[in-house]
């Protein structure tokens, strides 16, 4: 017979929140998984700095309109530092470094390196928060990370490209932003977290975008529709809408646990790169994808 504790209303509510957090996290991962392919489409014809910071500026405009429509309250004093860390990691660092890297790396190659992001997010959650995942969870996170790193090395012929280190640095910054945003989303709506982080970065981003874009205005006017489509996607979905799902999911299911769902992102990105960029999708990719999905499922049960 199950104990009263395991069938109590509070336990059932916790399970429901956990499942909802997982679903929201998976939705965000599906949105984020197309970031690298669309970024590569954009930087093929547009300057990487404009792509990285211009997308933040577009998203900041959307965030300002959304906060105004919601009549959102200003963040409290103690929330500005975490918001600044979200800006540093998710608004500035990750977009800028990956935009530069995508000039020389295929999206499919860069995608697998993002597989270490769940582990990095979990580490920052422990360092900056109070989360304490179980040893089994850590084992599965390490195993999943080892799988995607092994896949990256296999694709790279046993070594990393110089641009790979930009991806690794981008992942660390994104993990910091994810962990800080996930913590903030427990005390303020997740939509507010990314919106305020975007507005916080806007005064820094605006002059750089204008300075960068003005000398290149003629070349930008000649960019193809595909390049501008890539820029539009990463501005609206990758930089804004995806975070609505992401931070809310982490607030419900925990930063480290929901962050683990991002182990699936490299393989969803591989599919996106195959469809959007005609990059090859190999049997080895599918094999590694299946292994990672199994690790994520086991990790959820060992939380």
Tab-separated table of C-alpha atoms in Angstrom:
chain	number	residue	atom	x	y	z
A	1	UNK	CA	0.000	0.000	0.000
A	2	UNK	CA	1.407	3.451	-0.820
A	3	UNK	CA	1.966	5.683	2.151
A	4	UNK	CA	-0.173	8.727	2.806
A	5	UNK	CA	2.862	10.929	2.104
A	6	UNK	CA	3.249	9.674	-1.444
A	7	UNK	CA	-0.411	10.298	-2.278
A	8	UNK	CA	-0.880	13.585	-0.423
A	9	UNK	CA	-2.229	16.598	-2.318
A	10	UNK	CA	1.086	18.406	-1.934
A	11	UNK	CA	2.937	15.450	-3.475
A	12	UNK	CA	0.521	15.273	-6.399
A	13	UNK	CA	0.843	19.019	-6.964
A	14	UNK	CA	4.626	18.660	-6.938
A	15	UNK	CA	4.442	15.899	-9.534
A	16	UNK	CA	2.121	17.970	-11.727
A	17	UNK	CA	4.429	20.992	-11.501
A	18	UNK	CA	7.423	18.801	-12.261
A	19	UNK	CA	5.786	17.370	-15.394
A	20	UNK	CA	4.630	20.796	-16.552
A	21	UNK	CA	8.132	22.160	-16.013
A	22	UNK	CA	9.546	19.341	-18.123
A	23	UNK	CA	7.045	19.994	-20.939
A	24	UNK	CA	7.791	23.722	-20.944
A	25	UNK	CA	11.508	22.982	-20.941
A	26	UNK	CA	11.177	20.655	-23.921
A	27	UNK	CA	9.183	23.305	-25.811
A	28	UNK	CA	11.940	25.838	-25.175
A	29	UNK	CA	14.597	23.345	-26.266
A	30	UNK	CA	12.726	22.772	-29.536
A	31	UNK	CA	12.766	26.545	-30.144
A	32	UNK	CA	16.412	26.941	-29.132
A	33	UNK	CA	17.473	23.965	-31.249
A	34	UNK	CA	17.080	26.016	-34.440
A	35	UNK	CA	19.232	28.876	-33.157
A	36	UNK	CA	22.534	27.699	-34.638
A	37	UNK	CA	21.156	26.818	-38.112
A	38	UNK	CA	19.362	30.156	-38.384
A	39	UNK	CA	22.407	31.973	-36.995
A	40	UNK	CA	24.575	30.359	-39.662
A	41	UNK	CA	22.076	31.472	-42.302
A	42	UNK	CA	22.287	35.037	-40.979
A	43	UNK	CA	26.077	35.348	-40.567
A	44	UNK	CA	26.667	33.963	-44.061
A	45	UNK	CA	25.789	37.449	-45.331
A	46	UNK	CA	25.505	39.687	-42.264
A	47	UNK	CA	28.227	40.750	-39.831
A	48	UNK	CA	28.367	38.489	-36.724
A	49	UNK	CA	28.403	41.451	-34.325
A	50	UNK	CA	25.310	42.927	-35.955
A	51	UNK	CA	23.578	39.536	-35.869
A	52	UNK	CA	24.407	38.912	-32.204
A	53	UNK	CA	23.621	42.347	-30.813
A	54	UNK	CA	20.977	43.311	-33.352
A	55	UNK	CA	18.878	40.342	-32.323
A	56	UNK	CA	19.139	41.476	-28.697
A	57	UNK	CA	17.980	44.950	-29.693
A	58	UNK	CA	14.949	43.632	-31.590
A	59	UNK	CA	14.057	41.363	-28.674
A	60	UNK	CA	14.500	44.262	-26.221
A	61	UNK	CA	11.952	46.306	-28.186
A	62	UNK	CA	9.492	43.416	-27.978
A	63	UNK	CA	10.245	43.002	-24.274
A	64	UNK	CA	9.604	46.685	-23.587
A	65	UNK	CA	6.239	46.556	-25.344
A	66	UNK	CA	5.281	43.388	-23.476
A	67	UNK	CA	6.240	44.790	-20.053
A	68	UNK	CA	4.361	48.012	-20.801
A	69	UNK	CA	1.267	46.071	-21.858
A	70	UNK	CA	1.456	43.956	-18.702
A	71	UNK	CA	2.098	47.016	-16.501
A	72	UNK	CA	4.882	45.008	-14.925
A	73	UNK	CA	6.394	46.201	-11.662
A	74	UNK	CA	10.048	47.193	-11.576
A	75	UNK	CA	12.422	44.540	-10.218
A	76	UNK	CA	13.494	44.852	-6.603
A	77	UNK	CA	16.972	46.144	-5.814
A	78	UNK	CA	18.377	42.706	-5.014
A	79	UNK	CA	17.132	41.325	-8.354
A	80	UNK	CA	19.209	43.622	-10.567
A	81	UNK	CA	22.478	41.721	-10.119
A	82	UNK	CA	20.973	38.359	-11.154
A	83	UNK	CA	19.300	40.123	-14.085
A	84	UNK	CA	22.681	41.548	-15.077
A	85	UNK	CA	24.127	38.009	-15.059
A	86	UNK	CA	21.252	36.834	-17.272
A	87	UNK	CA	22.054	39.709	-19.641
A	88	UNK	CA	25.740	38.848	-19.647
A	89	UNK	CA	25.172	35.169	-20.364
A	90	UNK	CA	22.033	34.912	-22.477
A	91	UNK	CA	21.674	38.327	-24.118
A	92	UNK	CA	25.315	39.203	-24.847
A	93	UNK	CA	27.789	36.356	-24.348
A	94	UNK	CA	26.160	33.330	-25.947
A	95	UNK	CA	24.765	35.143	-29.031
A	96	UNK	CA	27.992	37.040	-29.721
A	97	UNK	CA	30.391	34.097	-29.373
A	98	UNK	CA	28.207	31.652	-31.296
A	99	UNK	CA	27.659	34.169	-34.109
A	100	UNK	CA	31.422	34.446	-34.568
A	101	UNK	CA	31.857	30.670	-34.354
A	102	UNK	CA	29.144	29.994	-36.933
A	103	UNK	CA	31.195	31.853	-39.535
A	104	UNK	CA	33.648	28.922	-39.618
A	105	UNK	CA	31.819	25.961	-38.036
A	106	UNK	CA	28.952	23.966	-39.543
A	107	UNK	CA	25.818	24.227	-37.422
A	108	UNK	CA	25.811	20.460	-37.019
A	109	UNK	CA	29.320	20.507	-35.555
A	110	UNK	CA	28.662	23.416	-33.210
A	111	UNK	CA	25.420	21.845	-32.104
A	112	UNK	CA	26.964	18.850	-30.407
A	113	UNK	CA	29.211	21.053	-28.299
A	114	UNK	CA	26.132	22.703	-26.820
A	115	UNK	CA	25.428	19.290	-25.295
A	116	UNK	CA	27.554	20.192	-22.261
A	117	UNK	CA	25.140	23.027	-21.426
A	118	UNK	CA	22.865	20.985	-19.097
A	119	UNK	CA	25.817	19.930	-16.950
A	120	UNK	CA	27.196	23.471	-16.852
A	121	UNK	CA	23.737	24.788	-15.903
A	122	UNK	CA	23.470	22.227	-13.099
A	123	UNK	CA	26.900	23.219	-11.777
A	124	UNK	CA	25.947	26.894	-11.683
A	125	UNK	CA	22.640	25.989	-10.036
A	126	UNK	CA	24.562	24.296	-7.238
A	127	UNK	CA	27.154	27.055	-6.929
A	128	UNK	CA	24.672	29.935	-7.011
A	129	UNK	CA	21.550	28.310	-5.596
A	130	UNK	CA	20.408	25.709	-3.106
A	131	UNK	CA	19.676	22.843	-5.469
A	132	UNK	CA	21.209	19.492	-4.583
A	133	UNK	CA	20.471	16.880	-7.274
A	134	UNK	CA	21.021	13.240	-6.368
A	135	UNK	CA	24.247	11.365	-7.205
A	136	UNK	CA	22.304	9.402	-9.813
A	137	UNK	CA	21.291	12.610	-11.529
A	138	UNK	CA	24.903	13.772	-11.653
A	139	UNK	CA	25.992	10.424	-13.048
A	140	UNK	CA	23.450	10.632	-15.868
A	141	UNK	CA	24.353	14.267	-16.575
A	142	UNK	CA	28.026	13.346	-16.806
A	143	UNK	CA	27.250	10.358	-19.002
A	144	UNK	CA	25.126	12.457	-21.334
A	145	UNK	CA	27.809	15.095	-21.545
A	146	UNK	CA	30.445	12.450	-22.276
A	147	UNK	CA	28.279	11.153	-25.110
A	148	UNK	CA	27.910	14.509	-26.817
A	149	UNK	CA	31.589	15.396	-26.346
A	150	UNK	CA	32.585	12.034	-27.830
A	151	UNK	CA	30.283	12.740	-30.755
A	152	UNK	CA	31.867	16.172	-31.244
A	153	UNK	CA	35.358	14.687	-31.272
A	154	UNK	CA	34.267	11.993	-33.700
A	155	UNK	CA	32.826	14.592	-36.064
A	156	UNK	CA	35.948	16.722	-35.742
A	157	UNK	CA	38.367	13.917	-36.532
A	158	UNK	CA	39.555	13.602	-32.940
A	159	UNK	CA	40.246	17.277	-32.271
A	160	UNK	CA	38.458	20.556	-31.693
A	161	UNK	CA	38.426	23.503	-34.092
A	162	UNK	CA	39.613	26.888	-32.875
A	163	UNK	CA	36.012	28.109	-33.005
A	164	UNK	CA	35.013	25.240	-30.712
A	165	UNK	CA	36.542	27.118	-27.803
A	166	UNK	CA	34.239	30.043	-28.565
A	167	UNK	CA	31.324	27.623	-28.290
A	168	UNK	CA	32.602	26.283	-24.963
A	169	UNK	CA	32.926	29.828	-23.593
A	170	UNK	CA	29.451	30.630	-24.907
A	171	UNK	CA	28.065	27.564	-23.154
A	172	UNK	CA	29.549	28.612	-19.809
A	173	UNK	CA	28.048	32.086	-20.119
A	174	UNK	CA	24.673	30.693	-21.163
A	175	UNK	CA	24.711	28.248	-18.240
A	176	UNK	CA	25.289	31.124	-15.826
A	177	UNK	CA	22.394	33.029	-17.377
A	178	UNK	CA	20.120	29.995	-17.323
A	179	UNK	CA	20.844	29.247	-13.668
A	180	UNK	CA	20.366	32.855	-12.557
A	181	UNK	CA	17.222	33.219	-14.644
A	182	UNK	CA	15.819	29.955	-13.316
A	183	UNK	CA	16.298	31.135	-9.741
A	184	UNK	CA	14.708	34.506	-10.473
A	185	UNK	CA	11.757	32.807	-12.180
A	186	UNK	CA	10.857	31.276	-8.809
A	187	UNK	CA	10.063	34.732	-7.409
A	188	UNK	CA	9.039	36.656	-10.546
A	189	UNK	CA	7.382	35.557	-13.807
A	190	UNK	CA	9.793	33.991	-16.272
A	191	UNK	CA	8.583	36.394	-18.960
A	192	UNK	CA	9.670	39.278	-16.750
A	193	UNK	CA	13.108	37.756	-16.227
A	194	UNK	CA	14.137	37.700	-19.874
A	195	UNK	CA	12.321	40.955	-20.636
A	196	UNK	CA	14.107	42.948	-17.933
A	197	UNK	CA	17.421	41.303	-18.843
A	198	UNK	CA	16.952	42.420	-22.448
A	199	UNK	CA	16.051	45.978	-21.458
A	200	UNK	CA	19.039	46.102	-19.097
A	201	UNK	CA	21.368	45.290	-22.008
A	202	UNK	CA	19.684	47.626	-24.520
A	203	UNK	CA	21.580	50.842	-23.610
A	204	UNK	CA	24.881	49.013	-24.162
A	205	UNK	CA	23.734	47.259	-27.329
A	206	UNK	CA	22.126	50.181	-29.180
A	207	UNK	CA	25.242	52.321	-29.866
A	208	UNK	CA	27.296	49.275	-30.859
A	209	UNK	CA	24.632	48.112	-33.329
A	210	UNK	CA	24.345	51.586	-34.877
A	211	UNK	CA	28.125	51.987	-35.097
A	212	UNK	CA	28.454	48.544	-36.677
A	213	UNK	CA	25.507	48.747	-39.073
A	214	UNK	CA	25.984	52.227	-40.569
A	215	UNK	CA	29.181	51.501	-42.579
A	216	UNK	CA	27.672	48.225	-43.824
A	217	UNK	CA	24.238	49.513	-44.756
A	218	UNK	CA	24.763	48.968	-48.485
A	219	UNK	CA	25.862	45.343	-48.002
A	220	UNK	CA	23.013	44.727	-45.571
A	221	UNK	CA	20.519	46.023	-48.134
A	222	UNK	CA	21.795	43.375	-50.576
A	223	UNK	CA	21.509	40.477	-48.095
A	224	UNK	CA	19.160	37.705	-49.179
A	225	UNK	CA	15.776	36.883	-47.717
A	226	UNK	CA	17.287	33.739	-46.160
A	227	UNK	CA	19.804	35.801	-44.184
A	228	UNK	CA	17.097	38.116	-42.880
A	229	UNK	CA	14.831	35.162	-42.113
A	230	UNK	CA	17.609	33.699	-39.968
A	231	UNK	CA	18.048	37.033	-38.215
A	232	UNK	CA	14.295	37.345	-37.614
A	233	UNK	CA	14.029	33.869	-36.081
A	234	UNK	CA	16.875	34.286	-33.631
A	235	UNK	CA	15.613	37.767	-32.688
A	236	UNK	CA	11.991	36.831	-31.998
A	237	UNK	CA	12.097	33.165	-31.028
A	238	UNK	CA	15.609	32.364	-29.801
A	239	UNK	CA	16.105	35.648	-27.950
A	240	UNK	CA	12.587	36.265	-26.628
A	241	UNK	CA	9.738	33.760	-26.943
A	242	UNK	CA	11.811	30.666	-26.155
A	243	UNK	CA	12.808	32.090	-22.771
A	244	UNK	CA	9.151	32.463	-21.773
A	245	UNK	CA	8.900	28.682	-21.800
A	246	UNK	CA	12.418	28.065	-20.510
A	247	UNK	CA	12.449	30.094	-17.313
A	248	UNK	CA	8.913	29.121	-16.383
A	249	UNK	CA	9.828	25.461	-16.855
A	250	UNK	CA	12.908	25.773	-14.629
A	251	UNK	CA	10.884	27.580	-11.967
A	252	UNK	CA	8.448	24.653	-11.834
A	253	UNK	CA	10.779	21.698	-12.289
A	254	UNK	CA	14.110	22.960	-10.957
A	255	UNK	CA	17.048	24.521	-12.789
A	256	UNK	CA	19.269	21.450	-12.873
A	257	UNK	CA	16.567	18.908	-13.713
A	258	UNK	CA	14.780	20.860	-16.440
A	259	UNK	CA	18.160	22.035	-17.713
A	260	UNK	CA	19.011	18.390	-18.363
A	261	UNK	CA	16.392	18.276	-21.132
A	262	UNK	CA	18.778	20.414	-23.151
A	263	UNK	CA	20.846	17.295	-23.734
A	264	UNK	CA	18.366	16.737	-26.566
A	265	UNK	CA	19.110	20.079	-28.203
A	266	UNK	CA	22.204	19.092	-30.214
A	267	UNK	CA	20.322	16.340	-31.972
A	268	UNK	CA	17.280	18.471	-32.683
A	269	UNK	CA	19.734	21.013	-34.078
A	270	UNK	CA	21.232	18.316	-36.305
A	271	UNK	CA	17.788	17.727	-37.773
A	272	UNK	CA	17.273	21.460	-38.225
A	273	UNK	CA	20.660	21.839	-39.923
A	274	UNK	CA	19.821	18.979	-42.280
A	275	UNK	CA	16.507	20.570	-43.270
A	276	UNK	CA	17.555	24.231	-43.394
A	277	UNK	CA	21.183	23.974	-44.515
A	278	UNK	CA	21.348	20.560	-46.208
A	279	UNK	CA	24.036	19.452	-43.771
A	280	UNK	CA	24.374	15.639	-43.687
A	281	UNK	CA	22.500	13.618	-41.073
A	282	UNK	CA	24.365	10.371	-40.444
A	283	UNK	CA	23.446	7.099	-38.786
A	284	UNK	CA	25.949	7.844	-36.030
A	285	UNK	CA	24.042	11.029	-35.239
A	286	UNK	CA	20.823	9.096	-34.768
A	287	UNK	CA	22.591	6.473	-32.637
A	288	UNK	CA	24.025	9.092	-30.297
A	289	UNK	CA	20.641	10.840	-30.187
A	290	UNK	CA	18.941	7.676	-28.985
A	291	UNK	CA	21.579	7.160	-26.300
A	292	UNK	CA	21.202	10.707	-25.016
A	293	UNK	CA	17.413	10.466	-24.926
A	294	UNK	CA	17.770	7.336	-22.784
A	295	UNK	CA	20.166	9.127	-20.423
A	296	UNK	CA	17.733	12.043	-20.018
A	297	UNK	CA	14.868	9.654	-19.248
A	298	UNK	CA	16.907	7.778	-16.632
A	299	UNK	CA	18.164	11.017	-15.135
A	300	UNK	CA	14.594	12.196	-14.640
A	301	UNK	CA	13.831	9.071	-12.605
A	302	UNK	CA	16.987	9.409	-10.504
A	303	UNK	CA	16.384	13.026	-9.549
